[in-house]
mmCIF file of C-alpha atoms in Angstrom:
data_model
loop_
_atom_site.group_PDB
_atom_site.id
_atom_site.type_symbol
_atom_site.label_atom_id
_atom_site.label_comp_id
_atom_site.label_asym_id
_atom_site.label_seq_id
_atom_site.Cartn_x
_atom_site.Cartn_y
_atom_site.Cartn_z
ATOM 1 C CA MET O 892 0.000 -0.007 0.020
ATOM 2 C CA ALA O 893 1.623 3.081 -1.090
ATOM 3 C CA TRP O 894 0.944 6.679 -0.542
ATOM 4 C CA VAL O 895 2.195 10.001 -0.392
ATOM 5 C CA SER O 896 3.920 12.123 2.185
ATOM 6 C CA ALA O 897 1.836 15.017 0.938
ATOM 7 C CA LEU O 898 -1.236 13.156 2.025
ATOM 8 C CA LEU O 899 0.136 12.817 5.473
ATOM 9 C CA SER O 900 0.416 16.535 5.996
ATOM 10 C CA ALA O 901 -3.064 17.029 4.569
ATOM 11 C CA ALA O 902 -4.465 14.381 6.860
ATOM 12 C CA ASP O 903 -2.641 15.846 9.864
ATOM 13 C CA ARG O 904 -4.461 19.122 9.205
ATOM 14 C CA GLY O 905 -7.779 17.336 9.002
ATOM 15 C CA GLY O 906 -7.766 17.225 5.204
ATOM 16 C CA ARG O 907 -9.707 14.665 3.273
ATOM 17 C CA ALA O 908 -8.915 12.513 0.234
ATOM 18 C CA GLY O 909 -10.266 15.202 -2.119
ATOM 19 C CA GLN O 910 -7.724 17.770 -0.891
ATOM 20 C CA ALA O 911 -4.924 15.275 -1.433
ATOM 21 C CA LEU O 912 -6.160 14.477 -4.930
ATOM 22 C CA ALA O 913 -6.214 18.154 -5.816
ATOM 23 C CA GLY O 914 -2.622 18.433 -4.728
ATOM 24 C CA LEU O 915 -1.709 15.454 -6.839
ATOM 25 C CA ARG O 916 -3.377 16.943 -9.904
ATOM 26 C CA VAL O 917 -1.334 20.138 -9.480
ATOM 27 C CA LEU O 918 1.870 18.092 -9.214
ATOM 28 C CA LEU O 919 0.934 16.026 -12.262
ATOM 29 C CA ASP O 920 0.216 19.156 -14.300
ATOM 30 C CA ARG O 921 3.694 20.398 -13.530
ATOM 31 C CA LEU O 922 5.475 17.151 -14.307
ATOM 32 C CA MET O 923 3.289 15.986 -17.216
ATOM 33 C CA PRO O 924 1.479 19.018 -18.675
ATOM 34 C CA ARG O 925 0.303 16.951 -21.697
ATOM 35 C CA ARG O 926 -0.599 13.773 -19.872
ATOM 36 C CA GLU O 927 -2.490 11.035 -21.709
ATOM 37 C CA PRO O 928 -6.050 10.125 -20.642
ATOM 38 C CA ALA O 929 -6.242 6.891 -18.675
ATOM 39 C CA ALA O 930 -7.691 3.958 -20.659
ATOM 40 C CA ALA O 931 -10.735 1.885 -19.635
ATOM 41 C CA PRO O 932 -14.127 3.129 -20.772
ATOM 42 C CA ASP O 933 -15.840 1.968 -17.601
ATOM 43 C CA GLY O 934 -13.434 3.968 -15.455
ATOM 44 C CA GLU O 935 -12.071 0.900 -13.769
ATOM 45 C CA ARG O 936 -8.771 -0.769 -14.313
ATOM 46 C CA GLY O 937 -9.059 -4.465 -13.565
ATOM 47 C CA HIS O 938 -6.441 -6.054 -15.832
ATOM 48 C CA VAL O 939 -3.679 -8.174 -14.358
ATOM 49 C CA VAL O 940 -0.259 -6.585 -14.446
ATOM 50 C CA VAL O 941 1.508 -9.241 -12.440
ATOM 51 C CA GLU O 942 3.902 -11.290 -14.527
ATOM 52 C CA PRO O 943 3.114 -14.981 -14.200
ATOM 53 C CA SER O 944 5.592 -16.564 -11.836
ATOM 54 C CA ALA O 945 5.017 -20.310 -11.594
ATOM 55 C CA ALA O 946 1.509 -19.728 -10.302
ATOM 56 C CA TRP O 947 -0.852 -22.580 -9.532
ATOM 57 C CA PHE O 948 -4.531 -22.296 -8.757
ATOM 58 C CA VAL O 949 -6.542 -23.920 -6.018
ATOM 59 C CA GLN O 950 -10.243 -23.744 -5.110
ATOM 60 C CA GLY O 951 -11.772 -23.376 -1.670
ATOM 61 C CA ARG O 952 -15.345 -23.045 -0.609
ATOM 62 C CA ALA O 953 -17.188 -21.518 2.332
ATOM 63 C CA ALA O 954 -20.326 -23.328 3.437
ATOM 64 C CA ASP O 955 -23.399 -22.509 1.312
ATOM 65 C CA PHE O 956 -21.424 -20.325 -1.074
ATOM 66 C CA GLY O 957 -19.712 -20.768 -4.435
ATOM 67 C CA PRO O 958 -16.079 -21.719 -4.928
ATOM 68 C CA VAL O 959 -13.196 -19.304 -4.418
ATOM 69 C CA THR O 960 -10.203 -19.568 -6.691
ATOM 70 C CA VAL O 961 -6.786 -18.574 -5.386
ATOM 71 C CA ALA O 962 -3.488 -18.147 -7.224
ATOM 72 C CA TYR O 963 -0.431 -19.297 -5.263
ATOM 73 C CA GLU O 964 3.200 -20.290 -5.404
ATOM 74 C CA ARG O 965 4.666 -23.112 -3.380
ATOM 75 C CA GLN O 966 8.375 -23.714 -2.850
ATOM 76 C CA GLY O 967 10.912 -24.763 -0.220
ATOM 77 C CA THR O 968 11.061 -27.516 2.327
ATOM 78 C CA GLY O 969 10.125 -27.851 5.975
ATOM 79 C CA GLU O 970 7.061 -26.886 7.966
ATOM 80 C CA PRO O 971 4.449 -25.134 5.787
ATOM 81 C CA VAL O 972 4.130 -21.313 6.076
ATOM 82 C CA VAL O 973 1.304 -19.462 4.336
ATOM 83 C CA LEU O 974 1.938 -15.827 3.374
ATOM 84 C CA LEU O 975 -1.001 -13.413 3.108
ATOM 85 C CA HIS O 976 -0.517 -9.909 1.647
ATOM 86 C CA GLY O 977 -2.182 -6.612 2.478
ATOM 87 C CA LEU O 978 -4.783 -4.484 0.732
ATOM 88 C CA GLY O 979 -3.669 -3.306 -2.727
ATOM 89 C CA CYS O 980 -0.824 -5.804 -2.774
ATOM 90 C CA HIS O 981 -0.299 -9.358 -4.005
ATOM 91 C CA ARG O 982 1.941 -12.352 -3.293
ATOM 92 C CA ARG O 983 4.946 -10.795 -5.047
ATOM 93 C CA THR O 984 5.174 -8.311 -2.142
ATOM 94 C CA TRP O 985 7.055 -11.136 -0.362
ATOM 95 C CA ASP O 986 9.571 -11.755 -3.160
ATOM 96 C CA ALA O 987 12.580 -10.396 -1.261
ATOM 97 C CA VAL O 988 11.679 -12.431 1.837
ATOM 98 C CA VAL O 989 10.810 -15.823 0.355
ATOM 99 C CA PRO O 990 14.328 -16.882 -0.812
ATOM 100 C CA GLN O 991 15.571 -16.446 2.760
ATOM 101 C CA LEU O 992 12.892 -18.839 4.060
ATOM 102 C CA THR O 993 12.766 -21.683 1.587
ATOM 103 C CA ARG O 994 15.767 -23.628 2.871
ATOM 104 C CA GLN O 995 14.012 -24.114 6.223
ATOM 105 C CA ARG O 996 10.321 -23.739 5.484
ATOM 106 C CA GLU O 997 7.859 -24.712 2.793
ATOM 107 C CA ILE O 998 6.390 -21.354 1.604
ATOM 108 C CA ILE O 999 2.903 -20.962 0.168
ATOM 109 C CA ALA O 1000 2.392 -17.373 -1.025
ATOM 110 C CA MET O 1001 -1.172 -16.577 -2.060
ATOM 111 C CA ASP O 1002 -3.010 -13.840 -3.950
ATOM 112 C CA LEU O 1003 -6.211 -13.038 -2.129
ATOM 113 C CA PRO O 1004 -9.306 -12.851 -4.342
ATOM 114 C CA GLY O 1005 -9.338 -9.801 -6.622
ATOM 115 C CA PHE O 1006 -5.623 -9.163 -6.160
ATOM 116 C CA GLY O 1007 -2.672 -10.302 -8.246
ATOM 117 C CA GLN O 1008 -3.660 -13.285 -10.394
ATOM 118 C CA SER O 1009 -6.620 -14.446 -8.264
ATOM 119 C CA PRO O 1010 -10.057 -13.718 -9.747
ATOM 120 C CA ASP O 1011 -12.359 -11.646 -7.655
ATOM 121 C CA LEU O 1012 -14.977 -13.240 -5.451
ATOM 122 C CA ASP O 1013 -18.261 -14.290 -7.009
ATOM 123 C CA PRO O 1014 -20.902 -11.682 -6.117
ATOM 124 C CA GLY O 1015 -22.697 -14.257 -3.977
ATOM 125 C CA VAL O 1016 -19.659 -14.782 -1.686
ATOM 126 C CA PRO O 1017 -19.580 -12.302 1.236
ATOM 127 C CA ARG O 1018 -16.342 -10.411 2.000
ATOM 128 C CA ASP O 1019 -16.649 -10.635 5.733
ATOM 129 C CA LEU O 1020 -13.816 -12.174 7.801
ATOM 130 C CA GLU O 1021 -15.825 -15.166 8.920
ATOM 131 C CA THR O 1022 -16.405 -16.212 5.322
ATOM 132 C CA ALA O 1023 -12.740 -15.598 4.451
ATOM 133 C CA VAL O 1024 -11.634 -17.825 7.321
ATOM 134 C CA SER O 1025 -14.019 -20.543 6.145
ATOM 135 C CA TRP O 1026 -12.846 -20.649 2.523
ATOM 136 C CA LEU O 1027 -9.210 -20.347 3.508
ATOM 137 C CA GLY O 1028 -9.598 -23.346 5.778
ATOM 138 C CA SER O 1029 -10.879 -25.317 2.826
ATOM 139 C CA VAL O 1030 -7.951 -24.022 0.723
ATOM 140 C CA PHE O 1031 -5.567 -25.353 3.324
ATOM 141 C CA THR O 1032 -7.327 -28.753 3.124
ATOM 142 C CA ALA O 1033 -7.095 -28.705 -0.683
ATOM 143 C CA LEU O 1034 -3.368 -27.967 -0.420
ATOM 144 C CA GLY O 1035 -2.884 -30.815 2.001
ATOM 145 C CA VAL O 1036 -1.623 -28.631 4.869
ATOM 146 C CA GLU O 1037 -3.139 -28.879 8.337
ATOM 147 C CA ARG O 1038 -2.798 -25.870 10.644
ATOM 148 C CA PRO O 1039 0.095 -24.263 8.783
ATOM 149 C CA HIS O 1040 1.962 -21.309 10.199
ATOM 150 C CA VAL O 1041 0.277 -18.209 8.828
ATOM 151 C CA VAL O 1042 2.106 -14.935 8.237
ATOM 152 C CA GLY O 1043 0.099 -11.908 7.177
ATOM 153 C CA HIS O 1044 0.706 -8.261 6.504
ATOM 154 C CA SER O 1045 -1.919 -5.530 7.219
ATOM 155 C CA LEU O 1046 -5.193 -6.968 5.898
ATOM 156 C CA GLY O 1047 -3.476 -10.304 5.684
ATOM 157 C CA GLY O 1048 -2.304 -9.911 9.248
ATOM 158 C CA LEU O 1049 -5.832 -9.419 10.479
ATOM 159 C CA ILE O 1050 -6.966 -12.485 8.507
ATOM 160 C CA ALA O 1051 -4.023 -14.452 9.988
ATOM 161 C CA LEU O 1052 -5.138 -13.553 13.524
ATOM 162 C CA ARG O 1053 -8.713 -14.668 12.772
ATOM 163 C CA LEU O 1054 -7.394 -17.924 11.385
ATOM 164 C CA GLY O 1055 -5.518 -18.428 14.642
ATOM 165 C CA GLN O 1056 -8.746 -17.830 16.583
ATOM 166 C CA ALA O 1057 -10.484 -20.443 14.456
ATOM 167 C CA GLY O 1058 -7.786 -23.012 15.266
ATOM 168 C CA LEU O 1059 -6.670 -23.140 11.621
ATOM 169 C CA ALA O 1060 -3.116 -21.900 12.127
ATOM 170 C CA GLY O 1061 -0.217 -23.555 13.992
ATOM 171 C CA SER O 1062 1.215 -20.131 14.685
ATOM 172 C CA VAL O 1063 0.440 -16.579 13.630
ATOM 173 C CA THR O 1064 2.826 -13.812 12.663
ATOM 174 C CA ALA O 1065 1.049 -10.518 12.006
ATOM 175 C CA LEU O 1066 2.953 -7.584 10.464
ATOM 176 C CA ALA O 1067 1.085 -4.336 11.204
ATOM 177 C CA PRO O 1068 -2.280 -6.034 11.280
ATOM 178 C CA ALA O 1069 -5.314 -3.940 10.381
ATOM 179 C CA GLY O 1070 -8.269 -3.428 12.693
ATOM 180 C CA PHE O 1071 -6.664 -2.098 15.884
ATOM 181 C CA TRP O 1072 -7.488 1.504 15.047
ATOM 182 C CA THR O 1073 -9.616 4.066 16.819
ATOM 183 C CA PRO O 1074 -12.493 5.578 14.809
ATOM 184 C CA ALA O 1075 -10.353 8.671 14.113
ATOM 185 C CA GLU O 1076 -7.395 6.500 13.060
ATOM 186 C CA ARG O 1077 -9.593 4.463 10.760
ATOM 187 C CA ARG O 1078 -10.864 7.632 9.033
ATOM 188 C CA TYR O 1079 -7.308 8.812 8.630
ATOM 189 C CA THR O 1080 -6.196 5.509 7.124
ATOM 190 C CA TYR O 1081 -9.186 5.314 4.800
ATOM 191 C CA ALA O 1082 -8.611 8.867 3.607
ATOM 192 C CA LEU O 1083 -5.056 7.969 2.653
ATOM 193 C CA LEU O 1084 -6.015 4.687 1.015
ATOM 194 C CA THR O 1085 -8.913 6.127 -0.920
ATOM 195 C CA ALA O 1086 -6.790 9.018 -2.149
ATOM 196 C CA ALA O 1087 -3.992 6.618 -3.035
ATOM 197 C CA HIS O 1088 -6.185 4.357 -5.141
ATOM 198 C CA GLN O 1089 -8.023 7.226 -6.868
ATOM 199 C CA GLY O 1090 -4.898 9.331 -7.291
ATOM 200 C CA VAL O 1091 -2.757 6.683 -8.892
ATOM 201 C CA ARG O 1092 -5.519 6.045 -11.395
ATOM 202 C CA LEU O 1093 -4.809 9.522 -12.713
ATOM 203 C CA LEU O 1094 -1.396 8.347 -13.766
ATOM 204 C CA PRO O 1095 -1.153 6.762 -17.186
ATOM 205 C CA ASP O 1096 1.824 4.525 -17.616
ATOM 206 C CA ARG O 1097 3.967 7.170 -19.340
ATOM 207 C CA ALA O 1098 3.367 9.633 -16.533
ATOM 208 C CA LEU O 1099 4.060 6.955 -13.936
ATOM 209 C CA GLU O 1100 7.398 6.091 -15.445
ATOM 210 C CA VAL O 1101 8.476 9.758 -15.512
ATOM 211 C CA PHE O 1102 7.133 10.314 -12.024
ATOM 212 C CA VAL O 1103 9.168 7.616 -10.300
ATOM 213 C CA ARG O 1104 12.489 8.629 -11.812
ATOM 214 C CA THR O 1105 12.974 11.608 -9.580
ATOM 215 C CA LEU O 1106 13.888 11.255 -5.917
ATOM 216 C CA PRO O 1107 11.407 13.895 -4.650
ATOM 217 C CA ALA O 1108 8.532 12.284 -6.542
ATOM 218 C CA ARG O 1109 9.476 8.834 -5.267
ATOM 219 C CA ALA O 1110 9.560 10.217 -1.751
ATOM 220 C CA VAL O 1111 6.048 11.622 -2.277
ATOM 221 C CA LEU O 1112 4.781 8.377 -3.711
ATOM 222 C CA THR O 1113 6.342 6.056 -1.106
ATOM 223 C CA GLY O 1114 5.994 8.152 2.017
ATOM 224 C CA THR O 1115 3.807 5.591 3.816
ATOM 225 C CA LEU O 1116 5.227 2.561 2.076
ATOM 226 C CA TYR O 1117 8.869 2.753 3.017
ATOM 227 C CA GLY O 1118 10.406 3.803 6.319
ATOM 228 C CA GLN O 1119 13.180 5.389 4.273
ATOM 229 C CA SER O 1120 12.003 6.462 0.832
ATOM 230 C CA SER O 1121 15.581 6.819 -0.461
ATOM 231 C CA LEU O 1122 15.745 2.987 -0.456
ATOM 232 C CA CYS O 1123 12.981 2.783 -3.070
ATOM 233 C CA PRO O 1124 14.367 2.220 -6.589
ATOM 234 C CA PRO O 1125 12.283 3.497 -9.486
ATOM 235 C CA PRO O 1126 11.254 0.066 -10.864
ATOM 236 C CA ALA O 1127 10.036 -0.946 -7.386
ATOM 237 C CA ALA O 1128 8.045 2.247 -6.986
ATOM 238 C CA ALA O 1129 6.423 1.778 -10.425
ATOM 239 C CA ALA O 1130 5.554 -1.845 -9.657
ATOM 240 C CA VAL O 1131 3.931 -0.930 -6.330
ATOM 241 C CA LEU O 1132 1.868 1.841 -7.930
ATOM 242 C CA ARG O 1133 0.622 -0.488 -10.686
ATOM 243 C CA MET O 1134 -0.199 -3.093 -8.088
ATOM 244 C CA LEU O 1135 -2.258 -0.591 -6.124
ATOM 245 C CA ARG O 1136 -3.942 0.814 -9.225
ATOM 246 C CA ASP O 1137 -4.939 -2.519 -10.713
ATOM 247 C CA SER O 1138 -6.336 -4.318 -7.644
ATOM 248 C CA ALA O 1139 -9.784 -5.265 -8.795
ATOM 249 C CA ALA O 1140 -11.134 -5.879 -5.286
ATOM 250 C CA PHE O 1141 -9.644 -2.758 -3.691
ATOM 251 C CA LYS O 1142 -12.846 -0.712 -3.184
ATOM 252 C CA ALA O 1143 -15.035 -3.631 -2.167
ATOM 253 C CA THR O 1144 -12.476 -4.886 0.333
ATOM 254 C CA LEU O 1145 -12.101 -1.383 1.782
ATOM 255 C CA ARG O 1146 -15.837 -1.129 2.217
ATOM 256 C CA ALA O 1147 -15.932 -4.490 3.994
ATOM 257 C CA GLY O 1148 -13.305 -3.191 6.459
ATOM 258 C CA ARG O 1149 -15.754 -0.691 7.842
ATOM 259 C CA ALA O 1150 -17.445 -3.468 9.805
ATOM 260 C CA PRO O 1151 -17.150 -3.053 13.604
ATOM 261 C CA ASN O 1152 -15.110 -5.341 15.844
ATOM 262 C CA LEU O 1153 -12.867 -6.714 13.160
ATOM 263 C CA PHE O 1154 -10.944 -8.428 15.926
ATOM 264 C CA SER O 1155 -11.926 -9.106 19.502
ATOM 265 C CA GLY O 1156 -10.976 -11.620 22.168
ATOM 266 C CA ASP O 1157 -7.822 -13.625 22.615
ATOM 267 C CA ILE O 1158 -6.082 -16.391 20.646
ATOM 268 C CA PRO O 1159 -5.549 -19.153 23.214
ATOM 269 C CA ASP O 1160 -3.139 -22.024 22.608
ATOM 270 C CA VAL O 1161 -1.676 -20.504 19.429
ATOM 271 C CA PRO O 1162 1.731 -18.772 19.456
ATOM 272 C CA VAL O 1163 1.327 -15.212 18.122
ATOM 273 C CA THR O 1164 3.972 -12.734 17.022
ATOM 274 C CA ILE O 1165 3.006 -9.142 16.268
ATOM 275 C CA ALA O 1166 5.639 -7.094 14.456
ATOM 276 C CA TRP O 1167 5.322 -3.410 13.614
ATOM 277 C CA GLY O 1168 7.477 -0.946 11.736
ATOM 278 C CA THR O 1169 8.588 1.947 13.934
ATOM 279 C CA ARG O 1170 8.060 4.335 10.958
ATOM 280 C CA ASP O 1171 4.682 3.026 9.898
ATOM 281 C CA ARG O 1172 2.674 6.103 8.930
ATOM 282 C CA LEU O 1173 -0.407 4.332 7.625
ATOM 283 C CA LEU O 1174 -1.119 2.229 10.772
ATOM 284 C CA PRO O 1175 0.849 3.982 13.475
ATOM 285 C CA PRO O 1176 2.917 1.623 15.707
ATOM 286 C CA ARG O 1177 0.988 2.681 18.836
ATOM 287 C CA GLN O 1178 -1.713 0.301 17.563
ATOM 288 C CA ALA O 1179 0.637 -2.591 18.391
ATOM 289 C CA ALA O 1180 0.023 -2.040 22.099
ATOM 290 C CA ARG O 1181 -3.736 -2.436 21.554
ATOM 291 C CA ALA O 1182 -3.201 -5.692 19.669
ATOM 292 C CA ARG O 1183 -1.065 -7.048 22.446
ATOM 293 C CA ALA O 1184 -3.572 -5.947 25.092
ATOM 294 C CA MET O 1185 -6.126 -8.154 23.404
ATOM 295 C CA ILE O 1186 -3.616 -11.014 22.935
ATOM 296 C CA PRO O 1187 -1.511 -10.734 26.128
ATOM 297 C CA ASP O 1188 0.646 -13.757 25.367
ATOM 298 C CA ALA O 1189 1.694 -12.384 21.957
ATOM 299 C CA ARG O 1190 5.271 -11.437 21.287
ATOM 300 C CA LEU O 1191 5.656 -7.834 20.261
ATOM 301 C CA VAL O 1192 8.539 -7.178 17.933
ATOM 302 C CA PRO O 1193 9.386 -3.621 16.834
ATOM 303 C CA LEU O 1194 10.930 -3.329 13.366
ATOM 304 C CA PRO O 1195 13.362 -0.395 13.501
ATOM 305 C CA ASP O 1196 13.195 2.181 10.665
ATOM 306 C CA CYS O 1197 10.558 0.184 8.770
ATOM 307 C CA GLY O 1198 7.449 1.666 7.227
ATOM 308 C CA HIS O 1199 4.109 0.041 6.608
ATOM 309 C CA VAL O 1200 5.484 -2.684 4.306
ATOM 310 C CA PRO O 1201 8.574 -3.896 6.188
ATOM 311 C CA MET O 1202 9.203 -6.662 3.631
ATOM 312 C CA LEU O 1203 10.444 -3.866 1.303
ATOM 313 C CA ASP O 1204 12.463 -1.931 3.913
ATOM 314 C CA ALA O 1205 14.144 -4.854 5.640
ATOM 315 C CA PRO O 1206 13.485 -8.287 4.062
ATOM 316 C CA GLU O 1207 16.329 -9.911 6.045
ATOM 317 C CA LEU O 1208 14.912 -8.679 9.297
ATOM 318 C CA VAL O 1209 11.371 -9.833 8.400
ATOM 319 C CA ALA O 1210 12.719 -13.248 7.348
ATOM 320 C CA ARG O 1211 14.431 -13.600 10.755
ATOM 321 C CA VAL O 1212 11.229 -12.694 12.574
ATOM 322 C CA ILE O 1213 9.282 -15.312 10.554
ATOM 323 C CA LEU O 1214 11.876 -18.035 11.083
ATOM 324 C CA ARG O 1215 11.972 -17.365 14.796
ATOM 325 C CA ALA O 1216 8.168 -17.207 15.114
ATOM 326 C CA THR O 1217 7.788 -20.564 13.313
ATOM 327 C CA ASP O 1218 10.670 -22.329 15.122
ATOM 328 C CA PRO O 1219 9.305 -25.067 17.446
ATOM 329 C CA GLN O 1220 11.996 -24.282 20.015
ATOM 330 C CA GLU O 1221 10.971 -20.597 20.111
ATOM 331 C CA ARG O 1222 7.225 -21.032 20.342
ATOM 332 C CA GLY O 1223 6.550 -20.501 24.042
ATOM 333 C CA PRO O 1224 3.658 -18.031 24.629
ATOM 334 C CA GLY O 1225 4.005 -14.957 26.737
ATOM 335 C CA ARG O 1226 7.583 -14.015 25.908
ATOM 336 C CA ARG O 1227 8.390 -10.539 24.605
ATOM 337 C CA VAL O 1228 11.396 -10.540 22.333
ATOM 338 C CA ALA O 1229 13.875 -7.801 21.764
ATOM 339 C CA PRO O 1230 14.189 -6.422 18.208
ATOM 340 C CA ASP O 1231 16.520 -8.316 15.949
ATOM 341 C CA LYS O 1232 19.693 -6.537 14.887
ATOM 342 C CA ARG O 1233 20.122 -5.913 11.206
#
């Protein structure tokens, strides 16, 4: 999930998504005064821009609903670990982390429905978390994995926690999980996300390529994505923006996230690790304390200098957190761990 430092200052002053979009239009006019109109007569971009990467497809089903098809990659050896991405992302978000895991774990990275290469949900399948947990459980069965370790980021982190509550995960590692916001924080986050999705749709490909080549523009575009925007190379910035722009299920998933009580209660008998970037500007790290208050036996791991998507800031650190969280010898509940050293 990417967005703009400019949006942060607007939101801090109580601005809304429309103000941020207006600022983006001004900036675009300066950089690309003769920009091309965006394609797509229906106003929606839903085409897949993810290059195929040894994807397989598997079907799950929630009770009384139609099948759900999920694209995934499976590699490595050892105990199975399922990776779930965040809103506006896809399985390739984990690309820098996966190679550091596959010698010790079997990694199953999935595209959630309507993201990456997975088709969107059938209109008859609800988008609530209970239904997602149900069909994911059937996907695990179809893949032949029982209670795998589940690692999720943001939206995927929230789903991972709910899978742990349902007894479908052997352990849960949640990176900046969604849902632990106050009402004001949720409005702030939604303003940024809505402006991000709508704003990037103003960028035709030619404008996007020009935009990401300059350091100030990359800093604007990746202000809530990276903890240190200078680490963001132009191709990575362009890929993230396309990923956000072309997520077919973005709006519907965001609407579903307005439901109250996205997470409540504890996760007994399941080891839980909650990791949070100390420079996360989309879901501020103070939310980690609320998550741990609900799950008192969870390990709380700060990720120094990381933004909202720590897999891009510090893939080695994230890999170490995952390996430790899924290590049978490290899985005692109730132990707070110190941050790993990079």
